[in-house]
PDB file of C-alpha atoms in Angstrom:
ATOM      1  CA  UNK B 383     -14.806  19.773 -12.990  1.00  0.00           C
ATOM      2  CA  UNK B 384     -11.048  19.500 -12.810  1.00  0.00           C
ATOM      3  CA  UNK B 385      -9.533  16.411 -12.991  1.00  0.00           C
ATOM      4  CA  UNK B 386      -7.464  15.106  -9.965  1.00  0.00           C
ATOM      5  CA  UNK B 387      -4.486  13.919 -11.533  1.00  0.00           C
ATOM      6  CA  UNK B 388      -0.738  13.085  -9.704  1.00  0.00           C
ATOM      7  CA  UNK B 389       0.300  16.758 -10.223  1.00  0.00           C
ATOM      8  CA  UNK B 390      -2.931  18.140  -8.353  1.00  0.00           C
ATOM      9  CA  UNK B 391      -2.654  15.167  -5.529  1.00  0.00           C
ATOM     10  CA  UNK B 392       1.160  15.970  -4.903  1.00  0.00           C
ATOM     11  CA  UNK B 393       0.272  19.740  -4.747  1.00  0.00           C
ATOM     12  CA  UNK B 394      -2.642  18.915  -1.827  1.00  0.00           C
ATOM     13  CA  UNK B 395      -0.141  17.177  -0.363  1.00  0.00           C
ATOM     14  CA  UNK B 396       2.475  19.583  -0.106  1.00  0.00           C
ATOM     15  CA  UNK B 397      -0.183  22.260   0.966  1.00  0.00           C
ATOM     16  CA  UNK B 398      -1.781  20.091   3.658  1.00  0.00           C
ATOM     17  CA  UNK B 399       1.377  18.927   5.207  1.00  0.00           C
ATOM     18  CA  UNK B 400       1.817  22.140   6.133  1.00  0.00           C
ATOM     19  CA  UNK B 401       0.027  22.131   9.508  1.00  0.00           C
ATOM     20  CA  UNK B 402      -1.370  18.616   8.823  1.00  0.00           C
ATOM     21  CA  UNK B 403       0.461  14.633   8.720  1.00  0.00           C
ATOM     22  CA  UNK B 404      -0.241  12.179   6.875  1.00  0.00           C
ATOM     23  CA  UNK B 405       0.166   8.356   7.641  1.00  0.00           C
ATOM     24  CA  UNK B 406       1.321   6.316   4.796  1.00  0.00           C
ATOM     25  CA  UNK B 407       0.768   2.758   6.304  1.00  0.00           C
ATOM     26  CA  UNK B 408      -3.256   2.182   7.755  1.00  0.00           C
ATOM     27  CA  UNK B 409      -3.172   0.802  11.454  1.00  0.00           C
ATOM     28  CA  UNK B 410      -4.345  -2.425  11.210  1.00  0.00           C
ATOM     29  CA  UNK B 411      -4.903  -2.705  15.166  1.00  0.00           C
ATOM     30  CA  UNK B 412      -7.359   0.019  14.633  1.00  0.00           C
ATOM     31  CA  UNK B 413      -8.961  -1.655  11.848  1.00  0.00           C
ATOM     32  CA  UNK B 414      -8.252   1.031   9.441  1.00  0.00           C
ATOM     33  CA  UNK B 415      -8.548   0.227   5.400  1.00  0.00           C
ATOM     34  CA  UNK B 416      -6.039   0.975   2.390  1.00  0.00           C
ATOM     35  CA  UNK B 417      -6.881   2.164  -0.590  1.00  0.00           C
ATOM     36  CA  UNK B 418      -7.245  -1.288  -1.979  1.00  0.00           C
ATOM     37  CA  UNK B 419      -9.104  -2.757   0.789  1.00  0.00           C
ATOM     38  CA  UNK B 420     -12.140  -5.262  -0.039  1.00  0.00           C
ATOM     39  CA  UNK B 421     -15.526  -3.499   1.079  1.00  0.00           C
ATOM     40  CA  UNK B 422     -18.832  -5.659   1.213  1.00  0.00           C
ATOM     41  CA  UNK B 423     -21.133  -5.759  -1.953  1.00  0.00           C
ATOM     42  CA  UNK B 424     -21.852  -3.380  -3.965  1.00  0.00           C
ATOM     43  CA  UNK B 425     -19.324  -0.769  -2.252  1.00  0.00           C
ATOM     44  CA  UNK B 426     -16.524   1.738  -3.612  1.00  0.00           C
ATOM     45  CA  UNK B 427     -14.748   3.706  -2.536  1.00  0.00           C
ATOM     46  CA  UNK B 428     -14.701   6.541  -5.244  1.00  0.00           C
ATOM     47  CA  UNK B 429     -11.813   7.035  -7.456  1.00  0.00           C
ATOM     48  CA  UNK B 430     -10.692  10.435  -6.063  1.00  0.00           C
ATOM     49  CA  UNK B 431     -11.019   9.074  -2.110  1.00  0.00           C
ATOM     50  CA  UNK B 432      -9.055   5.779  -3.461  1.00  0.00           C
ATOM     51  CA  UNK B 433      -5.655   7.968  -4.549  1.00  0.00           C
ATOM     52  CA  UNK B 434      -5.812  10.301  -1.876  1.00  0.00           C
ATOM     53  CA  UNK B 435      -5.293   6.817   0.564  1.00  0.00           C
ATOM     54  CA  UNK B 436      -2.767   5.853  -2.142  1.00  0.00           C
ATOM     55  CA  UNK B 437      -0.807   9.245  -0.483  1.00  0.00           C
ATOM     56  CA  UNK B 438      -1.437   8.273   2.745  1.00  0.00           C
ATOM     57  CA  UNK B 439      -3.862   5.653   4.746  1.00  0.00           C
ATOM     58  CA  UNK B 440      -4.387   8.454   7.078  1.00  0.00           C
ATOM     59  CA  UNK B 441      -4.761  12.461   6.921  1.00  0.00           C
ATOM     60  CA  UNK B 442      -5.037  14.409   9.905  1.00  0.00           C
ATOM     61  CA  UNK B 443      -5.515  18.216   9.353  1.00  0.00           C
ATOM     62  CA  UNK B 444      -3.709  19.057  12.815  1.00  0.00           C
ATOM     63  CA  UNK B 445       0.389  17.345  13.306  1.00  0.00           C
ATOM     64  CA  UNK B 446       0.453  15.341  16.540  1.00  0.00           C
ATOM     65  CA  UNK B 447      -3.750  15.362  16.700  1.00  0.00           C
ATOM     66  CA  UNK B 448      -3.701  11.751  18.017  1.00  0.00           C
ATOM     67  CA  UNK B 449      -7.015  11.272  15.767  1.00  0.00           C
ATOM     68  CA  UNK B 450      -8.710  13.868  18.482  1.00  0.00           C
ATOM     69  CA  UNK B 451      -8.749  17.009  16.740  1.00  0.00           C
ATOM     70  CA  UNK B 452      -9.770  19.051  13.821  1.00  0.00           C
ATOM     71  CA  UNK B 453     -10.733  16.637  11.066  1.00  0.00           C
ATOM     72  CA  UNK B 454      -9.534  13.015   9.970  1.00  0.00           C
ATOM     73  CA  UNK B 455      -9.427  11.278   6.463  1.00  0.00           C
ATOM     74  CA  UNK B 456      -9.587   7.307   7.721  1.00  0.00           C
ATOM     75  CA  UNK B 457     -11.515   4.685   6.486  1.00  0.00           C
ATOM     76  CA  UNK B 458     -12.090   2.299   8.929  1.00  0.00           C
ATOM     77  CA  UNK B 459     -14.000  -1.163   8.755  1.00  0.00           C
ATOM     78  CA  UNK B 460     -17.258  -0.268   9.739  1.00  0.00           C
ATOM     79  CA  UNK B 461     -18.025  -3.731  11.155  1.00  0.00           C
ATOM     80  CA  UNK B 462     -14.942  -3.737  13.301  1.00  0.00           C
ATOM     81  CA  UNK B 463     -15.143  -0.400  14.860  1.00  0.00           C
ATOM     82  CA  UNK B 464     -18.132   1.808  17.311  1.00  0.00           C
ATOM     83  CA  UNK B 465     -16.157   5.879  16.313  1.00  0.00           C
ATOM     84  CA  UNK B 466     -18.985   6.753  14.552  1.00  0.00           C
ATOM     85  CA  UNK B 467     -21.549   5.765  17.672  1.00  0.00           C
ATOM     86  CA  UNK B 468     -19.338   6.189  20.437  1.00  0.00           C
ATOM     87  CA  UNK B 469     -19.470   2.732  21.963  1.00  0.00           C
ATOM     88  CA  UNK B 470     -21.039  -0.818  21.021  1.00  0.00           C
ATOM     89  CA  UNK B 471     -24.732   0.235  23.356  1.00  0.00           C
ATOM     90  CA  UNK B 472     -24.868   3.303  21.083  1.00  0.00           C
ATOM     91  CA  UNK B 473     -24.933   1.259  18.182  1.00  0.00           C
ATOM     92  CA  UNK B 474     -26.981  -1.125  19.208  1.00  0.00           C
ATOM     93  CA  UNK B 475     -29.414   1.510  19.893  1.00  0.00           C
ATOM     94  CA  UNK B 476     -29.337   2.980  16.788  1.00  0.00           C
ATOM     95  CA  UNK B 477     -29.391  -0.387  15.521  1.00  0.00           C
ATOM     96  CA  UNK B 478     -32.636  -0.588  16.852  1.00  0.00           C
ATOM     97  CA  UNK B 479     -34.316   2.674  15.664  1.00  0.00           C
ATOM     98  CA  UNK B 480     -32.808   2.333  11.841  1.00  0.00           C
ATOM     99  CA  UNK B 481     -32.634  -1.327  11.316  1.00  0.00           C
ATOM    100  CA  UNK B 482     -29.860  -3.757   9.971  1.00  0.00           C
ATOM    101  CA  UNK B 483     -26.327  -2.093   9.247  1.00  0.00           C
TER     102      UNK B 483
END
């Protein structure tokens, strides 16, 4: 496997800023993590994911998306946000059917 090194990272970025942004600073309104962030227990981001957010906090693959379109490279607090469920009754639902978080 080829190693993702600062030359490889600054040539994705060049490539994907091509129809793509990228946000250097992660919204902390919307809960979104660095790549230094603390994560519970036992969690890690992985190495590659960790530089990547070193780049930028926030990759969309479409400029001016507004988080909406395509697909996003965020990493969010998962206690402090419902994306992935749609809203708070969603989760609790699945909650309910797959146990504790």
């Amino acid at each position: 496997m080829t190693e993702w090194n600062e030359s490889r990272m600054q040539k994705l970025k060049t490539h994907f800023l091509k129809q793509g942004e990228i946000h250097p600073e992660p919204n902390q309104e919307k809960h979104e993590l660095s790549h230094e962030a603390a994560l519970k227990d036992g969690l890690v981001l992985p190495k590659t994911l960790q530089n990547i957010l070193k780049i930028g906090a926030k990759w969309n693959f479409v400029k001016q998306s507004c988080d909406c379109f395509g697909c996003n490279i965020i990493v969010v607090h998962p206690e402090k946000t419902t994306n992935i469920f749609g809203d708070d009754e969603c989760r609790t639902e699945w909650l309910e059917d797959h146990g504790e978080e």
